[in-house]
């Protein structure tokens, strides 16, 4: 998948060494909590995520690395967690992370819009994202995806969705 400025590559374990310096920054956890992963932790996580589904099979996991087309530099990720809704539809919960040095350039929006379009073309019936109430940049990405904030808070994050719930 490509956009005017990005190539979106399916996540592979082999991305870990290149991704580690991009995501090894405590500032990325301001809104989500936690701390940066070690290279080995990142490698283990990427191996698990690259499997494409949760161990119990209840969720599909799609992850893309965002690479600038102009120079091939890795700048971030977009992920979609797929699950069946109560009415039998397929919903994708989207998330994005852009390295601190690459933020403010529209990469999250561009990558997330591309993934959302790809998912919609594959009959995903609803999109959602969970965003810290004070994270204005991610709220802007959610609005660009056509998501609306709800009153629902999950682990301190506002649920944004196309379904209105």
CSV table of C-alpha atoms in Angstrom, one decimal:
chain,number,residue,atom,x,y,z
A,1,UNK,CA,0.0,0.0,0.0
A,2,UNK,CA,1.3,3.5,-0.8
A,3,UNK,CA,0.3,7.1,-0.4
A,4,UNK,CA,1.8,10.2,-2.0
A,5,UNK,CA,4.5,10.3,0.7
A,6,UNK,CA,4.5,6.9,2.3
A,7,UNK,CA,5.0,3.2,1.7
A,8,UNK,CA,3.1,1.0,4.1
A,9,UNK,CA,4.8,-2.3,4.7
A,10,UNK,CA,3.3,-5.2,6.5
A,11,UNK,CA,5.0,-5.7,9.9
A,12,UNK,CA,7.7,-8.3,10.1
A,13,UNK,CA,9.9,-9.3,13.0
A,14,UNK,CA,12.9,-8.1,11.0
A,15,UNK,CA,11.6,-4.5,11.4
A,16,UNK,CA,12.5,-4.5,15.1
A,17,UNK,CA,16.2,-3.3,14.8
A,18,UNK,CA,15.3,-0.5,12.5
A,19,UNK,CA,12.2,0.5,14.5
A,20,UNK,CA,13.9,0.4,17.9
A,21,UNK,CA,15.6,3.9,17.7
A,22,UNK,CA,12.4,5.4,16.3
A,23,UNK,CA,10.3,4.2,19.2
A,24,UNK,CA,12.9,4.3,22.0
A,25,UNK,CA,11.6,7.6,23.3
A,26,UNK,CA,9.7,8.1,26.6
A,27,UNK,CA,7.7,11.0,25.1
A,28,UNK,CA,5.8,8.6,22.9
A,29,UNK,CA,4.2,7.2,26.1
A,30,UNK,CA,2.9,10.6,27.4
A,31,UNK,CA,-0.7,9.7,26.3
A,32,UNK,CA,-0.6,5.9,26.6
A,33,UNK,CA,1.5,5.3,29.7
A,34,UNK,CA,4.2,2.7,29.9
A,35,UNK,CA,7.8,3.0,28.7
A,36,UNK,CA,9.8,2.2,25.6
A,37,UNK,CA,10.4,-1.4,24.9
A,38,UNK,CA,13.9,-2.9,24.7
A,39,UNK,CA,15.0,-4.2,21.3
A,40,UNK,CA,14.3,-7.8,22.4
A,41,UNK,CA,10.8,-6.9,23.7
A,42,UNK,CA,10.1,-5.2,20.4
A,43,UNK,CA,11.3,-8.2,18.5
A,44,UNK,CA,9.1,-10.5,20.6
A,45,UNK,CA,6.0,-8.2,20.2
A,46,UNK,CA,6.6,-7.9,16.4
A,47,UNK,CA,6.8,-11.7,16.1
A,48,UNK,CA,3.5,-12.0,18.0
A,49,UNK,CA,1.8,-9.3,16.0
A,50,UNK,CA,3.1,-10.5,12.6
A,51,UNK,CA,1.1,-13.7,13.2
A,52,UNK,CA,-1.9,-11.8,12.2
A,53,UNK,CA,-4.3,-12.9,14.9
A,54,UNK,CA,-4.7,-13.2,18.6
A,55,UNK,CA,-3.7,-16.5,20.1
A,56,UNK,CA,-7.3,-17.4,20.7
A,57,UNK,CA,-8.3,-16.4,17.2
A,58,UNK,CA,-10.9,-13.8,18.4
A,59,UNK,CA,-9.1,-10.8,16.8
A,60,UNK,CA,-7.3,-10.2,13.6
A,61,UNK,CA,-4.1,-8.1,13.8
A,62,UNK,CA,-3.0,-6.0,10.9
A,63,UNK,CA,0.1,-3.9,11.3
A,64,UNK,CA,2.0,-1.7,8.9
A,65,UNK,CA,5.3,0.1,9.1
A,66,UNK,CA,5.2,3.6,7.6
A,67,UNK,CA,8.2,4.4,5.5
A,68,UNK,CA,8.8,7.7,3.7
A,69,UNK,CA,8.9,7.2,0.0
A,70,UNK,CA,11.5,9.9,-0.6
A,71,UNK,CA,14.3,8.3,1.4
A,72,UNK,CA,13.0,5.0,2.8
A,73,UNK,CA,13.1,6.2,6.4
A,74,UNK,CA,10.9,4.5,8.9
A,75,UNK,CA,8.7,7.1,10.6
A,76,UNK,CA,5.9,5.2,12.4
A,77,UNK,CA,3.2,2.5,12.4
A,78,UNK,CA,-0.5,2.0,11.9
A,79,UNK,CA,-2.3,-1.0,13.3
A,80,UNK,CA,-5.8,-2.3,13.0
A,81,UNK,CA,-7.3,-4.9,15.4
A,82,UNK,CA,-10.3,-6.6,13.8
A,83,UNK,CA,-13.2,-8.2,15.7
A,84,UNK,CA,-16.8,-9.2,15.2
A,85,UNK,CA,-19.4,-6.9,16.6
A,86,UNK,CA,-22.6,-8.1,18.4
A,87,UNK,CA,-24.6,-7.7,15.2
A,88,UNK,CA,-22.1,-9.8,13.2
A,89,UNK,CA,-20.3,-6.9,11.5
A,90,UNK,CA,-16.6,-6.5,11.4
A,91,UNK,CA,-15.0,-3.6,13.3
A,92,UNK,CA,-11.4,-2.4,13.2
A,93,UNK,CA,-9.9,-0.5,16.1
A,94,UNK,CA,-7.1,1.7,14.7
A,95,UNK,CA,-4.0,3.0,16.4
A,96,UNK,CA,-1.0,4.9,15.1
A,97,UNK,CA,2.4,5.9,16.5
A,98,UNK,CA,4.8,8.3,14.8
A,99,UNK,CA,8.4,8.8,16.0
A,100,UNK,CA,8.8,12.1,17.9
A,101,UNK,CA,11.2,13.5,15.3
A,102,UNK,CA,8.6,12.9,12.5
A,103,UNK,CA,5.5,14.2,14.3
A,104,UNK,CA,3.6,17.2,13.0
A,105,UNK,CA,4.1,16.4,9.3
A,106,UNK,CA,0.8,14.6,8.7
A,107,UNK,CA,2.2,11.1,8.5
A,108,UNK,CA,-0.2,9.6,11.1
A,109,UNK,CA,-3.2,11.1,9.2
A,110,UNK,CA,-1.9,10.0,5.8
A,111,UNK,CA,-1.1,6.4,6.9
A,112,UNK,CA,-4.3,6.0,8.9
A,113,UNK,CA,-6.5,7.3,6.1
A,114,UNK,CA,-4.8,4.8,3.7
A,115,UNK,CA,-5.4,1.9,6.1
A,116,UNK,CA,-9.0,3.0,6.7
A,117,UNK,CA,-9.7,3.1,3.0
A,118,UNK,CA,-8.1,-0.3,2.6
A,119,UNK,CA,-10.2,-1.7,5.4
A,120,UNK,CA,-13.4,-0.2,4.1
A,121,UNK,CA,-12.8,-1.7,0.7
A,122,UNK,CA,-12.7,-5.1,2.4
A,123,UNK,CA,-16.1,-4.6,4.0
A,124,UNK,CA,-15.1,-3.6,7.5
A,125,UNK,CA,-18.3,-2.1,8.7
A,126,UNK,CA,-17.1,0.2,11.5
A,127,UNK,CA,-13.9,1.9,12.6
A,128,UNK,CA,-12.9,2.9,16.1
A,129,UNK,CA,-9.9,4.4,17.9
A,130,UNK,CA,-9.2,5.0,21.6
A,131,UNK,CA,-7.5,8.4,22.3
A,132,UNK,CA,-6.5,10.2,25.4
A,133,UNK,CA,-8.9,13.1,25.9
A,134,UNK,CA,-6.1,15.7,25.8
A,135,UNK,CA,-4.3,14.3,22.8
A,136,UNK,CA,-5.3,16.9,20.2
A,137,UNK,CA,-3.1,15.5,17.4
A,138,UNK,CA,-4.6,12.1,17.5
A,139,UNK,CA,-8.1,13.5,17.8
A,140,UNK,CA,-7.4,15.3,14.5
A,141,UNK,CA,-6.4,12.0,12.9
A,142,UNK,CA,-9.6,10.5,14.2
A,143,UNK,CA,-11.7,13.3,12.7
A,144,UNK,CA,-9.9,12.8,9.4
A,145,UNK,CA,-11.0,9.2,9.4
A,146,UNK,CA,-14.6,10.3,9.9
A,147,UNK,CA,-14.7,9.1,13.6
A,148,UNK,CA,-16.8,10.9,16.2
A,149,UNK,CA,-15.9,11.0,19.9
A,150,UNK,CA,-18.3,9.3,22.3
A,151,UNK,CA,-18.9,9.7,26.0
A,152,UNK,CA,-17.3,6.2,26.6
A,153,UNK,CA,-14.0,6.1,28.4
A,154,UNK,CA,-12.0,2.9,28.3
A,155,UNK,CA,-8.8,2.9,30.4
A,156,UNK,CA,-8.8,6.7,30.4
A,157,UNK,CA,-9.2,7.0,26.7
A,158,UNK,CA,-12.2,8.3,24.7
A,159,UNK,CA,-13.7,5.9,22.2
A,160,UNK,CA,-14.0,7.5,18.8
A,161,UNK,CA,-16.0,5.6,16.1
A,162,UNK,CA,-18.0,5.6,13.0
A,163,UNK,CA,-20.7,3.6,14.7
A,164,UNK,CA,-21.6,6.4,17.2
A,165,UNK,CA,-21.2,4.1,20.3
